[in-house]
CSV table of C-alpha atoms and ligand atoms in Angstrom, one decimal:
chain,number,residue,atom,x,y,z
H,230,MET,CA,141.9,110.6,105.1
H,231,ILE,CA,143.3,108.7,102.1
H,232,TYR,CA,141.0,106.8,99.7
H,233,ARG,CA,142.6,103.8,98.1
H,234,PRO,CA,142.1,100.1,97.0
H,235,TYR,CA,142.1,97.5,99.7
H,236,ASP,CA,145.4,95.6,99.9
H,237,SER,CA,144.9,92.3,101.7
H,238,GLU,CA,148.4,92.0,103.0
H,239,ARG,CA,148.5,95.4,104.4
H,240,ASP,CA,144.8,95.9,105.4
H,241,GLU,CA,143.4,92.5,106.5
H,242,LYS,CA,144.2,92.9,110.2
H,243,ALA,CA,142.7,96.4,110.3
H,244,VAL,CA,139.6,95.2,108.4
H,245,ILE,CA,139.1,92.2,110.7
H,246,ARG,CA,139.1,94.8,113.6
H,247,ILE,CA,136.6,97.0,111.8
H,248,TRP,CA,134.2,94.1,111.3
H,249,GLN,CA,134.7,93.1,115.0
H,250,GLU,CA,133.9,96.6,116.1
H,251,CYS,CA,130.7,96.6,113.9
H,252,GLY,CA,129.6,93.3,115.4
H,253,TRP,CA,129.9,91.6,112.0
H,254,PRO,CA,131.1,88.0,111.4
H,255,ASP,CA,134.2,87.5,113.6
H,256,LEU,CA,136.9,86.8,111.1
H,257,LYS,CA,139.5,86.3,113.8
H,258,LYS,CA,137.6,83.3,115.2
H,259,SER,CA,138.5,80.8,112.5
H,260,LYS,CA,140.8,80.3,109.6
H,261,LYS,CA,137.9,79.1,107.5
H,262,ASN,CA,136.1,82.4,108.1
H,263,ARG,CA,139.1,84.3,106.9
H,264,VAL,CA,139.5,82.1,103.8
H,265,ALA,CA,135.8,82.6,103.0
H,266,PHE,CA,136.2,86.4,103.5
H,267,ARG,CA,139.2,86.5,101.1
H,268,ASP,CA,137.2,84.5,98.5
H,269,TRP,CA,134.3,86.9,98.9
H,270,VAL,CA,136.4,90.0,98.6
H,271,SER,CA,138.2,88.6,95.6
H,272,CYS,CA,134.9,88.2,93.7
H,273,GLY,CA,134.4,92.0,93.6
H,274,THR,CA,135.9,95.3,94.5
H,275,ALA,CA,137.2,96.5,97.8
H,276,ASP,CA,138.3,100.0,98.8
H,277,VAL,CA,139.4,101.5,102.1
H,278,VAL,CA,139.8,104.9,103.8
H,279,GLU,CA,143.1,105.1,105.5
H,280,PHE,CA,143.1,107.2,108.7
H,281,ARG,CA,146.1,107.7,110.9
H,282,GLY,CA,148.1,105.2,108.8
H,283,GLU,CA,145.5,102.3,109.0
H,284,ALA,CA,142.4,101.2,107.1
H,285,GLU,CA,139.5,102.5,109.1
H,286,SER,CA,136.7,102.0,106.6
H,287,LEU,CA,136.0,99.3,104.0
H,288,VAL,CA,133.5,99.4,101.2
H,289,THR,CA,133.0,96.3,99.0
H,290,SER,CA,130.9,95.8,95.9
H,291,HIS,CA,130.1,92.8,93.6
H,292,PRO,CA,129.0,92.8,90.0
H,293,GLY,CA,125.9,91.0,88.9
H,294,SER,CA,122.5,91.5,87.3
H,295,ILE,CA,119.0,92.7,88.2
H,296,THR,CA,116.0,91.6,86.2
H,297,MET,CA,113.9,94.5,84.7
H,298,LEU,CA,110.8,92.8,83.4
H,299,ASP,CA,112.5,90.2,81.2
H,300,THR,CA,115.9,91.9,80.7
H,301,ALA,CA,118.9,91.3,82.9
H,302,LEU,CA,120.6,94.7,83.5
H,303,SER,CA,124.1,95.0,84.8
H,304,PHE,CA,124.0,95.6,88.5
H,305,GLN,CA,126.5,96.7,91.1
H,306,ALA,CA,125.7,95.3,94.6
H,307,VAL,CA,127.3,97.5,97.3
H,308,THR,CA,127.8,94.6,99.6
H,309,SER,CA,129.4,96.2,102.7
H,310,VAL,CA,130.0,99.6,104.2
H,311,THR,CA,131.8,99.6,107.5
H,312,VAL,CA,133.8,102.1,109.6
H,313,GLY,CA,136.0,101.5,112.7
H,314,ARG,CA,135.0,103.3,115.9
H,315,PRO,CA,137.6,106.0,115.8
H,316,MET,CA,136.6,107.3,112.3
H,317,ARG,CA,132.8,107.4,112.7
H,318,ARG,CA,130.9,110.4,111.4
H,319,MET,CA,133.9,111.9,109.6
H,320,GLY,CA,132.2,111.7,106.2
H,321,GLY,CA,134.6,109.0,104.9
H,322,ALA,CA,132.0,106.2,104.5
H,323,GLY,CA,129.6,108.3,102.5
H,324,GLU,CA,132.4,109.6,100.2
H,325,LEU,CA,134.0,106.2,99.7
H,326,THR,CA,130.6,104.7,98.9
H,327,ALA,CA,130.0,107.5,96.4
H,328,MET,CA,133.4,106.9,94.8
H,329,VAL,CA,132.7,103.1,94.4
H,330,VAL,CA,129.2,103.8,92.9
H,331,SER,CA,130.6,106.4,90.5
H,332,ARG,CA,133.3,104.0,89.3
H,333,ALA,CA,130.6,101.5,88.5
H,334,ALA,CA,128.7,104.1,86.5
H,335,GLU,CA,131.8,105.0,84.6
H,336,GLU,CA,132.3,101.3,83.8
H,337,GLY,CA,128.8,101.2,82.3
H,338,PHE,CA,126.8,99.4,85.1
H,339,ALA,CA,123.0,100.2,84.7
H,340,VAL,CA,121.9,100.0,88.3
H,341,SER,CA,123.4,100.0,91.8
H,342,GLY,CA,121.7,98.5,94.9
H,343,LEU,CA,122.2,97.5,98.5
H,344,GLY,CA,120.8,96.3,101.8
H,345,ILE,CA,120.3,99.1,104.3
H,346,PHE,CA,121.2,99.3,108.0
H,347,ASP,CA,118.5,102.0,108.2
H,348,GLN,CA,116.8,104.5,105.9
H,349,GLY,CA,118.4,107.8,105.2
H,350,PHE,CA,122.1,107.2,104.8
H,351,TYR,CA,122.1,105.9,101.3
H,352,ASP,CA,119.2,108.2,100.2
H,353,LYS,CA,121.9,110.9,100.3
H,354,LEU,CA,123.6,109.0,97.5
H,355,GLY,CA,120.5,108.7,95.3
H,356,PHE,CA,119.2,105.3,96.5
H,357,GLY,CA,115.4,104.8,96.9
H,358,ASN,CA,113.4,102.2,98.8
H,359,PHE,CA,112.3,99.0,97.2
H,360,PRO,CA,109.0,97.4,98.4
H,361,TYR,CA,108.5,95.5,101.6
H,362,SER,CA,109.7,92.0,101.8
H,363,ARG,CA,107.9,89.7,104.2
H,364,THR,CA,109.4,87.3,106.7
H,365,VAL,CA,107.0,84.6,107.9
H,366,THR,CA,107.2,82.2,110.8
H,367,VAL,CA,104.9,79.2,110.4
H,368,ASP,CA,104.0,76.0,112.3
H,369,PRO,CA,105.1,73.4,109.7
H,370,LEU,CA,102.2,71.1,110.6
H,371,THR,CA,99.7,73.8,109.5
H,372,LEU,CA,101.0,73.9,105.9
H,373,ILE,CA,98.5,72.7,103.4
H,374,VAL,CA,100.9,71.1,100.9
H,375,PRO,CA,101.1,67.7,99.2
H,376,GLU,CA,102.6,64.8,101.2
H,377,LEU,CA,106.3,64.5,100.4
H,378,LYS,CA,106.6,61.8,97.7
H,379,ARG,CA,110.4,61.1,97.9
H,380,PRO,CA,113.0,61.6,100.6
H,381,PRO,CA,115.3,64.6,100.3
H,382,ILE,CA,119.1,64.3,100.2
H,383,ARG,CA,121.2,65.6,103.0
H,384,LEU,CA,123.5,68.6,102.1
H,385,THR,CA,126.5,69.7,104.2
H,386,LYS,CA,129.2,72.4,103.9
H,387,LYS,CA,131.0,70.0,101.6
H,388,ASP,CA,128.2,70.3,99.0
H,389,ILE,CA,128.7,74.1,98.7
H,390,SER,CA,129.7,73.8,95.0
H,391,ARG,CA,126.5,71.9,94.2
H,392,MET,CA,124.4,74.5,96.0
H,393,ILE,CA,126.2,77.3,94.1
H,394,GLU,CA,125.6,75.5,90.8
H,395,ASN,CA,121.9,75.2,91.7
H,396,THR,CA,121.6,79.0,92.0
H,397,SER,CA,122.5,79.5,88.3
H,398,SER,CA,119.0,78.2,87.2
H,399,ARG,CA,117.0,79.8,90.0
H,400,PHE,CA,113.5,81.1,89.5
H,401,ASN,CA,113.6,84.5,87.7
H,402,HIS,CA,111.3,87.5,88.4
H,403,HIS,CA,111.2,91.3,88.2
H,404,GLY,CA,113.8,92.7,90.5
H,405,LEU,CA,115.7,89.5,91.1
H,406,VAL,CA,119.4,90.2,91.8
H,407,LYS,CA,122.1,87.8,90.9
H,408,ILE,CA,125.7,88.2,92.0
H,409,PRO,CA,128.4,85.6,91.8
H,410,PRO,CA,127.3,83.3,94.7
H,411,GLU,CA,130.7,81.7,95.4
H,412,GLY,CA,132.0,84.2,97.9
H,413,PHE,CA,128.7,84.9,99.6
H,414,MET,CA,127.4,81.4,100.0
H,415,ARG,CA,130.8,80.1,101.3
H,416,LEU,CA,131.0,83.0,103.8
H,417,MET,CA,127.4,82.3,105.0
H,418,VAL,CA,128.0,78.5,105.1
H,419,GLU,CA,131.0,79.0,107.3
H,420,GLN,CA,129.1,81.2,109.8
H,421,SER,CA,127.4,78.5,111.8
H,422,ASP,CA,127.8,74.9,112.7
H,423,ASP,CA,124.1,74.6,113.4
H,424,CYS,CA,123.2,74.8,109.7
H,425,PHE,CA,122.1,72.0,107.5
H,426,GLY,CA,120.9,71.5,103.9
H,427,LEU,CA,118.3,69.4,102.2
H,428,GLY,CA,117.4,69.1,98.6
H,429,PHE,CA,116.4,67.2,95.5
H,430,GLU,CA,118.3,66.0,92.5
H,431,ASP,CA,117.6,65.7,88.8
H,432,ASN,CA,118.1,62.3,87.1
H,433,ASP,CA,121.6,63.4,86.2
H,434,GLY,CA,122.5,63.9,89.9
H,435,ARG,CA,122.5,67.7,89.7
H,436,LEU,CA,120.6,69.6,92.5
H,437,SER,CA,117.3,70.9,91.2
H,438,HIS,CA,116.1,72.7,94.4
H,439,HIS,CA,117.3,72.9,97.9
H,440,LEU,CA,117.2,74.8,101.2
H,441,TRP,CA,119.8,75.8,103.8
H,442,ALA,CA,118.7,76.4,107.3
H,443,LYS,CA,119.8,77.0,110.9
H,444,SER,CA,118.3,74.7,113.5
H,445,ASN,CA,118.4,76.7,116.8
H,446,GLY,CA,117.8,73.8,119.1
H,447,PRO,CA,115.7,70.6,118.7
H,448,HIS,CA,112.3,72.2,118.3
H,449,GLY,CA,113.4,75.3,116.4
H,450,PRO,CA,112.6,77.9,115.4
H,451,TYR,CA,114.4,76.7,112.3
H,452,GLU,CA,115.6,79.7,110.2
H,453,VAL,CA,115.8,79.1,106.5
H,454,TRP,CA,118.7,81.1,105.1
H,455,TRP,CA,117.8,80.4,101.5
H,456,MET,CA,115.5,78.3,99.3
H,457,VAL,CA,116.7,77.8,95.7
H,458,TYR,CA,114.2,76.5,93.2
H,459,ARG,CA,113.6,76.7,89.5
H,460,ASP,CA,109.8,76.8,89.5
H,461,TYR,CA,106.8,76.9,91.9
H,462,GLU,CA,106.6,73.1,91.8
H,463,GLY,CA,110.1,73.0,93.3
H,464,LEU,CA,109.1,75.5,95.9
H,465,ILE,CA,106.0,73.5,96.9
H,466,GLU,CA,108.2,70.4,97.3
H,467,LEU,CA,110.5,72.4,99.6
H,468,LEU,CA,107.4,73.4,101.6
H,469,SER,CA,106.3,69.8,101.8
H,470,LEU,CA,109.8,69.0,103.1
H,471,ILE,CA,109.4,71.7,105.8
H,472,ARG,CA,106.0,70.2,106.7
H,473,ASN,CA,107.6,66.8,107.0
H,474,LEU,CA,109.9,68.0,109.8
H,475,GLY,CA,106.9,69.3,111.7
H,476,ASP,CA,106.6,66.4,114.1
H,477,GLN,CA,109.7,67.6,115.8
H,478,VAL,CA,110.1,71.3,114.8
H,479,ASN,CA,107.5,73.7,116.1
H,480,SER,CA,108.3,76.6,113.8
H,481,PHE,CA,110.1,77.6,110.6
H,482,LYS,CA,111.1,81.2,109.7
H,483,PHE,CA,111.8,82.2,106.2
H,484,ARG,CA,111.6,85.1,103.7
H,485,GLU,CA,108.4,84.8,101.7
H,486,PRO,CA,109.2,83.9,98.1
H,487,TRP,CA,108.4,86.3,95.3
H,488,GLY,CA,104.8,86.3,94.0
H,489,ILE,CA,103.2,84.1,96.7
H,490,GLN,CA,101.3,84.6,99.9
H,491,ILE,CA,102.1,81.8,102.3
H,492,GLN,CA,98.8,82.3,104.1
H,493,ASP,CA,97.2,80.6,101.0
H,494,LEU,CA,98.9,77.5,102.3
H,495,VAL,CA,98.3,77.7,106.0
H,496,LYS,CA,95.5,76.0,107.9
H,497,ARG,CA,93.7,78.3,110.5
H,498,PRO,CA,96.4,81.0,110.3
H,499,PHE,CA,94.7,83.4,112.8
H,500,ARG,CA,93.9,80.8,115.4
H,501,THR,CA,97.5,79.5,115.3
H,502,ARG,CA,98.8,83.0,115.6
H,503,ASP,CA,96.5,83.9,118.5
H,504,ILE,CA,97.4,80.7,120.4
H,505,SER,CA,101.1,81.1,119.9
H,506,THR,CA,101.5,84.9,120.4
H,507,GLY,CA,104.2,85.7,123.0
H,508,GLY,CA,105.7,82.2,122.9
H,509,GLU,CA,109.0,81.0,121.6
H,510,PHE,CA,107.4,79.6,118.5
H,511,ALA,CA,104.9,82.4,117.8
H,512,THR,CA,103.8,82.4,114.2
H,513,SER,CA,103.9,85.8,112.4
H,514,VAL,CA,104.3,87.8,109.2
H,515,SER,CA,106.5,90.9,109.3
H,516,ALA,CA,107.3,93.3,106.5
H,517,GLU,CA,110.2,95.7,106.0
H,518,SER,CA,111.8,97.5,103.1
H,519,THR,CA,115.5,96.6,103.5
H,520,LYS,CA,116.7,97.1,100.0
H,521,GLN,CA,117.4,100.2,98.0
H,522,ALA,CA,118.6,100.9,94.4
H,523,ARG,CA,119.5,103.7,92.1
H,524,ILE,CA,119.8,104.1,88.3
H,525,LEU,CA,123.4,104.6,87.1
H,526,ASN,CA,122.7,104.6,83.4
H,527,MET,CA,119.4,106.1,82.2
H,528,GLY,CA,119.6,104.7,78.6
H,529,LYS,CA,120.2,101.1,79.7
H,530,VAL,CA,117.4,101.1,82.4
H,531,LEU,CA,114.8,102.8,80.3
H,532,SER,CA,115.4,100.7,77.2
H,533,ALA,CA,114.5,97.6,79.2
H,534,LEU,CA,111.1,99.1,80.2
H,535,ARG,CA,108.6,98.0,77.6
H,536,LEU,CA,105.1,99.1,78.5
H,537,PRO,CA,102.2,97.5,76.6
H,538,ALA,CA,99.8,100.3,77.7
H,539,GLY,CA,101.2,102.9,75.2
H,540,LYS,CA,103.5,105.7,74.6
H,541,ILE,CA,104.2,108.7,76.8
H,542,ARG,CA,106.9,111.5,76.6
H,543,PHE,CA,107.9,114.1,79.1
H,544,ASN,CA,110.8,116.4,80.2
H,545,LEU,CA,112.6,115.3,83.3
H,546,ASP,CA,114.3,117.9,85.5
H,547,MET,CA,116.3,115.7,87.9
H,548,ILE,CA,118.3,116.1,91.0
H,549,ASP,CA,121.1,113.6,91.9
H,550,PRO,CA,122.2,114.0,95.5
H,551,ILE,CA,125.3,111.9,94.9
H,552,GLU,CA,126.9,114.9,93.3
H,553,ASP,CA,127.8,116.5,96.6
H,554,PHE,CA,129.8,113.4,97.6
H,555,LEU,CA,131.8,112.8,94.5
H,556,PRO,CA,135.5,113.4,94.4
H,557,VAL,CA,136.6,116.5,92.5
H,558,GLY,CA,138.3,114.4,89.8
H,559,SER,CA,135.3,112.1,89.1
H,560,ALA,CA,134.4,112.1,85.4
H,561,TRP,CA,130.9,110.9,86.2
H,562,ARG,CA,128.9,113.7,87.9
H,563,GLY,CA,125.6,111.8,88.5
H,564,LEU,CA,122.4,111.9,86.6
H,565,GLY,CA,121.2,115.4,87.6
H,566,GLY,CA,119.9,117.8,84.9
H,567,GLU,CA,117.5,117.8,82.0
H,568,TRP,CA,116.3,114.7,80.1
H,569,ILE,CA,113.6,113.9,77.6
H,570,VAL,CA,112.0,110.6,78.5
H,571,THR,CA,110.0,108.3,76.2
H,572,LEU,CA,108.1,105.3,77.6
H,573,ASP,CA,107.0,103.0,74.9
H,574,GLU,CA,105.7,99.5,74.0
H,575,GLU,CA,108.8,98.5,72.1
H,576,SER,CA,111.6,100.2,74.0
H,577,SER,CA,111.7,103.3,76.2
H,578,GLY,CA,114.6,105.7,76.4
H,579,ALA,CA,116.1,108.9,77.8
H,580,VAL,CA,118.3,111.5,76.1
H,581,ARG,CA,119.8,114.7,77.6
H,582,GLY,CA,117.9,117.9,76.7
H,583,SER,CA,114.5,119.4,76.9
H,584,ASP,CA,111.5,119.8,74.5
H,585,GLY,CA,109.4,122.9,75.1
H,586,GLU,CA,106.3,121.0,73.8
H,587,LEU,CA,106.4,118.4,76.6
H,588,PRO,CA,105.2,118.5,80.2
H,589,VAL,CA,107.9,118.6,82.9
H,590,MET,CA,108.4,116.3,85.8
H,591,ARG,CA,110.8,117.4,88.6
H,592,THR,CA,112.2,114.7,90.7
H,593,SER,CA,115.3,113.0,92.2
H,594,VAL,CA,117.1,109.9,90.9
H,595,ASN,CA,115.9,108.2,94.1
H,596,ALA,CA,112.2,108.6,93.2
H,597,LEU,CA,112.7,108.0,89.4
H,598,THR,CA,114.4,104.6,90.3
H,599,ARG,CA,111.4,103.7,92.4
H,600,LEU,CA,109.0,104.8,89.6
H,601,VAL,CA,110.5,102.9,86.7
H,602,PHE,CA,111.0,99.7,88.7
H,603,GLY,CA,107.5,99.8,90.1
H,604,ALA,CA,108.7,100.2,93.7
H,605,ALA,CA,106.2,103.0,94.2
H,606,THR,CA,103.3,104.3,92.2
H,607,PRO,CA,103.4,107.7,90.3
H,608,ARG,CA,100.3,108.9,92.3
H,609,TRP,CA,101.9,108.0,95.6
H,610,LEU,CA,105.2,109.7,94.7
H,611,SER,CA,103.3,112.7,93.6
H,612,ALA,CA,101.2,112.9,96.8
H,613,THR,CA,104.4,112.7,98.9
H,614,GLY,CA,106.1,115.4,96.8
H,615,GLU,CA,108.8,113.1,95.6
H,616,ILE,CA,107.8,113.9,92.0
H,617,GLN,CA,106.3,117.1,90.9
H,618,ALA,CA,104.4,116.9,87.6
H,619,PRO,CA,101.1,118.1,86.1
H,620,ALA,CA,98.1,115.9,87.2
H,621,ASP,CA,97.5,114.7,83.6
H,622,LEU,CA,101.0,113.3,83.4
H,623,VAL,CA,100.8,111.6,86.8
H,624,CYS,CA,97.5,109.9,85.8
H,625,ARG,CA,98.9,108.8,82.4
H,626,LEU,CA,102.0,107.4,84.1
H,627,ASP,CA,99.7,105.5,86.6
H,628,GLU,CA,97.9,103.9,83.6
H,629,VAL,CA,101.2,103.0,81.8
H,630,LEU,CA,103.4,101.9,84.7
H,631,ARG,CA,101.6,98.7,85.7
H,632,LEU,CA,104.7,96.7,86.8
H,633,PRO,CA,105.1,93.6,88.9
H,634,VAL,CA,106.5,93.9,92.4
H,635,PRO,CA,110.3,94.2,92.2
H,636,ASP,CA,111.8,92.0,94.9
H,637,MET,CA,115.6,92.2,95.1
H,638,VAL,CA,115.5,89.1,97.3
H,639,GLN,CA,118.7,87.8,99.0
H,640,ILE,CA,121.8,89.2,97.4
H,641,PHE,CA,123.5,86.3,95.8
R,714,LIG,C1,126.8,103.0,108.8
R,714,LIG,C2,128.3,103.5,109.0
R,714,LIG,C3,129.1,102.9,107.9
R,714,LIG,C4,128.3,105.0,108.9
R,714,LIG,O1,129.6,105.5,109.1
R,714,LIG,P1,129.9,107.0,109.4
R,714,LIG,O2,131.3,107.1,109.7
R,714,LIG,O3,129.0,107.6,110.4
R,714,LIG,O4,129.5,107.7,108.0
R,714,LIG,P2,129.7,109.1,107.4
R,714,LIG,O5,130.6,109.9,108.3
R,714,LIG,O6,130.1,109.0,106.0
R,714,LIG,O7,128.3,109.8,107.5
R,714,LIG,C5,127.7,110.2,108.7
R,714,LIG,C6,126.5,111.1,108.3
R,714,LIG,O8,125.4,110.2,107.9
R,714,LIG,C7,124.3,110.5,108.8
R,714,LIG,N1,123.5,109.3,108.9
R,714,LIG,C8,123.8,108.2,109.5
R,714,LIG,N2,122.8,107.4,109.5
R,714,LIG,C9,121.8,108.0,108.9
R,714,LIG,C10,120.5,107.7,108.5
R,714,LIG,N3,119.9,106.6,108.8
R,714,LIG,N4,119.7,108.7,107.9
R,714,LIG,C11,120.3,109.9,107.6
R,714,LIG,N5,121.5,110.2,107.9
R,714,LIG,C12,122.3,109.3,108.5
R,714,LIG,C13,125.0,111.0,110.1
R,714,LIG,O9,124.0,111.7,110.8
R,714,LIG,C14,126.1,111.9,109.5
R,714,LIG,O10,125.5,113.1,109.1
R,714,LIG,P3,126.4,114.4,109.1
R,714,LIG,O11,127.5,114.2,108.1
R,714,LIG,O12,125.5,115.5,108.6
R,714,LIG,O13,126.9,114.6,110.5
R,714,LIG,C15,128.8,103.1,110.4
R,714,LIG,O14,127.9,103.6,111.4
R,714,LIG,C16,129.1,101.7,110.5
R,714,LIG,O15,130.1,101.1,110.2
R,714,LIG,N6,128.1,100.9,111.1
R,714,LIG,C17,128.2,99.5,111.4
R,714,LIG,C18,128.2,98.7,110.1
R,714,LIG,C19,126.9,98.9,109.3
R,714,LIG,O16,125.8,98.9,109.7
R,714,LIG,N7,127.1,99.3,108.0
R,714,LIG,C20,126.1,99.6,107.0
R,714,LIG,C21,125.7,98.3,106.3
R,714,LIG,S1,124.3,98.6,105.2
């Protein structure tokens, strides 16, 4: 197996076949899909494993940021990992992904993250689960939101640049991931002819908030692929817009936005659910953890962690499982080893070494990432054995690490 950068002229045909074998967007189907794919790849990095003279695995990544409290940290999004059928379970995907992640670490990225196909595979590279995200299906007529005061404007594929521009001012929150939207949004917009957009403009004609959705027949369920808004007022107007379509559309499915509970805005939620269960338009709330992240640079991540509840110092004895997957020549060997960690009001930090006066925490980079982002509590990580530390230290961490829910949201 040879690991090398993707070369579009040489590898595109093989990569189209890999994606087809994975059941991913069929790039053969239309020229527009292929153009969108090329745009998407060119916004980031792409590497392949060559096997029997052809590309049989592709790993892509895109650069961006992740919000840690109020700081934007540099973020590598691992945006696709795919292997053709003949090369499955030969170890190439894991090693190629480790190589791509280690390169980002060498380049100084603070955090890497991805969406998972299932739990376990990326854990071996040091990634840890982020919290559940919720998908809700609602009957629009049950939404308790203000009447729509103005008609929305219609958006089509031709408005893609305006929609992309709108994402630059989107609502910010802990855990929000931003990567250059150009490639992604174009790729998604080209995926279906049943999609439509609706939105609202500022006085200067720029989009202030909008949604993009797939219709699935005259009565739905309509699937919202994204809602972009700057503030909760904009979100509520989008929900009013959804309600406005309720005379025709029986249900809308969407990812619950950060920091809200849609049930607050639903009339008789349990009655509606009970009556609709089992039907095509059943209302529901489902939750899954589909995103994982890992720290690449301890100093950068910890310095963004400002904790008003006080100062705390400890030794960290850390395992980084990515080490076993790294190529021999990789200068970056992961984050395993001994660290002295300081969590503070002003700025926290981590330096290599140990201090005999301080208590020791033993853990993995997977669990530490979850801990410092607030994806899992110290006491829970201790109870499950993911961190091992004296009870006093765990209790103190529980007092200090009072963080908002980190929601990585849609990756663009
Ligand atoms: C996911 C995918 C890339 C893995 O490819 P692969 O060739 O099997 O990967 P590797 O050979 O590097 O790794 C296989 C190892 O991972 C293990 N593995 C796979 N899924 C796992 C999981 N969820 N938990 C733990 N281990 C897992 C396998 O058991 C195997 O272990 P072994 O080396 O001890 O035998 C491949 O199945 C694929 O292309 N799937 C379709 C596209 C897709 O879903 N991509 C992921 C997007 S997030």
